[in-house]
PDB file of N, CA and C in Angstrom:
ATOM      1  N   MET H  16       0.809  -1.184   0.000  1.00 85.00           N
ATOM      2  CA  MET H  16       0.000   0.000   0.000  1.00 85.00           C
ATOM      3  C   MET H  16       0.862   1.261   0.000  1.00 85.00           C
ATOM      4  N   ILE H  17       2.173   1.121   0.205  1.00 88.00           N
ATOM      5  CA  ILE H  17       3.060   2.285   0.173  1.00 88.00           C
ATOM      6  C   ILE H  17       3.379   2.585  -1.289  1.00 88.00           C
ATOM      7  N   GLU H  18       3.048   3.782  -1.732  1.00 91.00           N
ATOM      8  CA  GLU H  18       3.228   4.132  -3.136  1.00 91.00           C
ATOM      9  C   GLU H  18       4.662   4.526  -3.472  1.00 91.00           C
ATOM     10  N   ASP H  19       5.363   5.120  -2.541  1.00 92.00           N
ATOM     11  CA  ASP H  19       6.728   5.593  -2.801  1.00 92.00           C
ATOM     12  C   ASP H  19       7.689   4.401  -2.887  1.00 92.00           C
ATOM     13  N   GLU H  20       8.262   4.185  -4.060  1.00 92.00           N
ATOM     14  CA  GLU H  20       9.167   3.055  -4.285  1.00 92.00           C
ATOM     15  C   GLU H  20      10.393   3.119  -3.387  1.00 92.00           C
ATOM     16  N   THR H  21      10.871   4.329  -3.100  1.00 93.00           N
ATOM     17  CA  THR H  21      12.043   4.489  -2.238  1.00 93.00           C
ATOM     18  C   THR H  21      11.773   3.927  -0.848  1.00 93.00           C
ATOM     19  N   ILE H  22      10.602   4.195  -0.328  1.00 92.00           N
ATOM     20  CA  ILE H  22      10.240   3.687   0.996  1.00 92.00           C
ATOM     21  C   ILE H  22       9.974   2.185   0.923  1.00 92.00           C
ATOM     22  N   ARG H  23       9.265   1.742  -0.117  1.00 92.00           N
ATOM     23  CA  ARG H  23       8.953   0.306  -0.249  1.00 92.00           C
ATOM     24  C   ARG H  23      10.194  -0.551  -0.321  1.00 92.00           C
ATOM     25  N   SER H  24      11.255  -0.031  -0.902  1.00 91.00           N
ATOM     26  CA  SER H  24      12.474  -0.820  -1.061  1.00 91.00           C
ATOM     27  C   SER H  24      13.531  -0.501   0.002  1.00 91.00           C
ATOM     28  N   SER H  25      13.149   0.268   1.010  1.00 93.00           N
ATOM     29  CA  SER H  25      14.091   0.674   2.057  1.00 93.00           C
ATOM     30  C   SER H  25      14.455  -0.490   2.965  1.00 93.00           C
ATOM     31  N   GLU H  26      15.741  -0.786   3.059  1.00 88.00           N
ATOM     32  CA  GLU H  26      16.197  -1.843   3.971  1.00 88.00           C
ATOM     33  C   GLU H  26      16.127  -1.385   5.419  1.00 88.00           C
ATOM     34  N   ILE H  27      16.047  -0.083   5.649  1.00 87.00           N
ATOM     35  CA  ILE H  27      15.895   0.430   7.006  1.00 87.00           C
ATOM     36  C   ILE H  27      14.469   0.183   7.485  1.00 87.00           C
ATOM     37  N   ALA H  28      13.496   0.504   6.644  1.00 87.00           N
ATOM     38  CA  ALA H  28      12.097   0.294   7.010  1.00 87.00           C
ATOM     39  C   ALA H  28      11.711  -1.176   6.969  1.00 87.00           C
ATOM     40  N   PHE H  29      12.294  -1.913   6.041  1.00 89.00           N
ATOM     41  CA  PHE H  29      11.957  -3.320   5.845  1.00 89.00           C
ATOM     42  C   PHE H  29      13.233  -4.154   5.762  1.00 89.00           C
ATOM     43  N   PRO H  30      13.869  -4.430   6.913  1.00 86.00           N
ATOM     44  CA  PRO H  30      15.139  -5.159   6.894  1.00 86.00           C
ATOM     45  C   PRO H  30      14.955  -6.609   6.444  1.00 86.00           C
ATOM     46  N   ASP H  31      16.012  -7.145   5.898  1.00 88.00           N
ATOM     47  CA  ASP H  31      16.052  -8.551   5.510  1.00 88.00           C
ATOM     48  C   ASP H  31      15.972  -9.388   6.793  1.00 88.00           C
ATOM     49  N   LEU H  32      14.920 -10.180   6.945  1.00 89.00           N
ATOM     50  CA  LEU H  32      14.703 -10.917   8.189  1.00 89.00           C
ATOM     51  C   LEU H  32      15.783 -11.961   8.459  1.00 89.00           C
ATOM     52  N   SER H  33      16.547 -12.334   7.439  1.00 92.00           N
ATOM     53  CA  SER H  33      17.647 -13.269   7.688  1.00 92.00           C
ATOM     54  C   SER H  33      18.758 -12.603   8.510  1.00 92.00           C
ATOM     55  N   LYS H  34      18.750 -11.256   8.560  1.00 86.00           N
ATOM     56  CA  LYS H  34      19.749 -10.511   9.332  1.00 86.00           C
ATOM     57  C   LYS H  34      19.232 -10.128  10.717  1.00 86.00           C
ATOM     58  N   LEU H  35      18.078 -10.639  11.105  1.00 85.00           N
ATOM     59  CA  LEU H  35      17.453 -10.283  12.368  1.00 85.00           C
ATOM     60  C   LEU H  35      18.383 -10.422  13.571  1.00 85.00           C
ATOM     61  N   PRO H  36      19.187 -11.474  13.671  1.00 88.00           N
ATOM     62  CA  PRO H  36      20.091 -11.578  14.832  1.00 88.00           C
ATOM     63  C   PRO H  36      21.117 -10.449  14.926  1.00 88.00           C
ATOM     64  N   GLU H  37      21.394  -9.763  13.832  1.00 86.00           N
ATOM     65  CA  GLU H  37      22.389  -8.687  13.819  1.00 86.00           C
ATOM     66  C   GLU H  37      21.784  -7.323  14.137  1.00 86.00           C
ATOM     67  N   LEU H  38      20.459  -7.216  14.196  1.00 82.00           N
ATOM     68  CA  LEU H  38      19.806  -5.928  14.378  1.00 82.00           C
ATOM     69  C   LEU H  38      19.788  -5.506  15.838  1.00 82.00           C
ATOM     70  N   GLU H  39      19.666  -4.194  16.069  1.00 83.00           N
ATOM     71  CA  GLU H  39      19.593  -3.642  17.424  1.00 83.00           C
ATOM     72  C   GLU H  39      18.210  -3.067  17.664  1.00 83.00           C
ATOM     73  N   THR H  40      17.803  -3.065  18.905  1.00 83.00           N
ATOM     74  CA  THR H  40      16.557  -2.403  19.285  1.00 83.00           C
ATOM     75  C   THR H  40      16.861  -1.449  20.428  1.00 83.00           C
ATOM     76  N   PHE H  41      15.978  -0.522  20.655  1.00 85.00           N
ATOM     77  CA  PHE H  41      16.134   0.428  21.744  1.00 85.00           C
ATOM     78  C   PHE H  41      15.007   0.227  22.735  1.00 85.00           C
ATOM     79  N   ARG H  42      15.336   0.279  23.989  1.00 90.00           N
ATOM     80  CA  ARG H  42      14.356   0.100  25.050  1.00 90.00           C
ATOM     81  C   ARG H  42      13.976   1.467  25.612  1.00 90.00           C
ATOM     82  N   TYR H  43      12.676   1.683  25.809  1.00 93.00           N
ATOM     83  CA  TYR H  43      12.197   2.921  26.407  1.00 93.00           C
ATOM     84  C   TYR H  43      12.579   2.914  27.882  1.00 93.00           C
ATOM     85  N   LEU H  44      13.273   3.951  28.332  1.00 94.00           N
ATOM     86  CA  LEU H  44      13.794   3.997  29.696  1.00 94.00           C
ATOM     87  C   LEU H  44      12.948   4.847  30.630  1.00 94.00           C
ATOM     88  N   GLY H  45      11.813   5.321  30.159  1.00 96.00           N
ATOM     89  CA  GLY H  45      10.927   6.084  31.016  1.00 96.00           C
ATOM     90  C   GLY H  45      10.971   7.569  30.724  1.00 96.00           C
ATOM     91  N   PRO H  46      10.066   8.305  31.346  1.00 97.00           N
ATOM     92  CA  PRO H  46       9.940   9.733  31.044  1.00 97.00           C
ATOM     93  C   PRO H  46      11.149  10.575  31.452  1.00 97.00           C
ATOM     94  N   GLU H  47      11.816  10.218  32.558  1.00 97.00           N
ATOM     95  CA  GLU H  47      12.980  11.021  32.973  1.00 97.00           C
ATOM     96  C   GLU H  47      14.123  10.883  31.975  1.00 97.00           C
ATOM     97  N   ALA H  48      14.420   9.655  31.578  1.00 96.00           N
ATOM     98  CA  ALA H  48      15.489   9.436  30.603  1.00 96.00           C
ATOM     99  C   ALA H  48      15.117  10.056  29.260  1.00 96.00           C
ATOM    100  N   ASP H  49      13.839   9.979  28.911  1.00 95.00           N
ATOM    101  CA  ASP H  49      13.377  10.564  27.664  1.00 95.00           C
ATOM    102  C   ASP H  49      13.566  12.082  27.671  1.00 95.00           C
ATOM    103  N   ALA H  50      13.300  12.710  28.808  1.00 96.00           N
ATOM    104  CA  ALA H  50      13.478  14.160  28.934  1.00 96.00           C
ATOM    105  C   ALA H  50      14.947  14.539  28.794  1.00 96.00           C
ATOM    106  N   VAL H  51      15.837  13.767  29.402  1.00 96.00           N
ATOM    107  CA  VAL H  51      17.279  14.029  29.290  1.00 96.00           C
ATOM    108  C   VAL H  51      17.727  13.865  27.842  1.00 96.00           C
ATOM    109  N   TYR H  52      17.309  12.787  27.215  1.00 93.00           N
ATOM    110  CA  TYR H  52      17.655  12.545  25.816  1.00 93.00           C
ATOM    111  C   TYR H  52      17.199  13.724  24.944  1.00 93.00           C
ATOM    112  N   ASN H  53      15.939  14.147  25.114  1.00 95.00           N
ATOM    113  CA  ASN H  53      15.419  15.253  24.308  1.00 95.00           C
ATOM    114  C   ASN H  53      16.178  16.551  24.555  1.00 95.00           C
ATOM    115  N   GLU H  54      16.536  16.808  25.808  1.00 95.00           N
ATOM    116  CA  GLU H  54      17.300  18.015  26.127  1.00 95.00           C
ATOM    117  C   GLU H  54      18.662  17.985  25.443  1.00 95.00           C
ATOM    118  N   LEU H  55      19.353  16.869  25.526  1.00 95.00           N
ATOM    119  CA  LEU H  55      20.671  16.752  24.897  1.00 95.00           C
ATOM    120  C   LEU H  55      20.564  16.811  23.377  1.00 95.00           C
ATOM    121  N   TRP H  56      19.543  16.192  22.820  1.00 93.00           N
ATOM    122  CA  TRP H  56      19.335  16.228  21.370  1.00 93.00           C
ATOM    123  C   TRP H  56      19.117  17.658  20.896  1.00 93.00           C
ATOM    124  N   ASN H  57      18.289  18.394  21.621  1.00 94.00           N
ATOM    125  CA  ASN H  57      18.013  19.785  21.237  1.00 94.00           C
ATOM    126  C   ASN H  57      19.268  20.659  21.363  1.00 94.00           C
ATOM    127  N   LYS H  58      20.081  20.427  22.371  1.00 92.00           N
ATOM    128  CA  LYS H  58      21.344  21.177  22.496  1.00 92.00           C
ATOM    129  C   LYS H  58      22.252  20.878  21.315  1.00 92.00           C
ATOM    130  N   GLY H  59      22.339  19.604  20.960  1.00 91.00           N
ATOM    131  CA  GLY H  59      23.191  19.207  19.842  1.00 91.00           C
ATOM    132  C   GLY H  59      22.714  19.799  18.520  1.00 91.00           C
ATOM    133  N   LYS H  60      21.418  19.847  18.312  1.00 88.00           N
ATOM    134  CA  LYS H  60      20.864  20.397  17.071  1.00 88.00           C
ATOM    135  C   LYS H  60      21.082  21.896  16.966  1.00 88.00           C
ATOM    136  N   SER H  61      21.135  22.577  18.111  1.00 86.00           N
ATOM    137  CA  SER H  61      21.241  24.031  18.076  1.00 86.00           C
ATOM    138  C   SER H  61      22.664  24.526  17.851  1.00 86.00           C
ATOM    139  N   HIS H  62      23.641  23.658  17.882  1.00 79.00           N
ATOM    140  CA  HIS H  62      25.039  24.082  17.689  1.00 79.00           C
ATOM    141  C   HIS H  62      25.507  23.831  16.302  1.00 79.00           C
TER     142      HIS H  62
END
């Protein structure tokens, strides 16, 4: 249903499942860690 060929063929959006053991995931660490992450991200973007 995705019309954009670039997105449909994206290995980032649709990784090869044979490589699943090599992939990383991120765990949500809660609102406090999320706030720190967002603060640091915004500082980095502003420089």
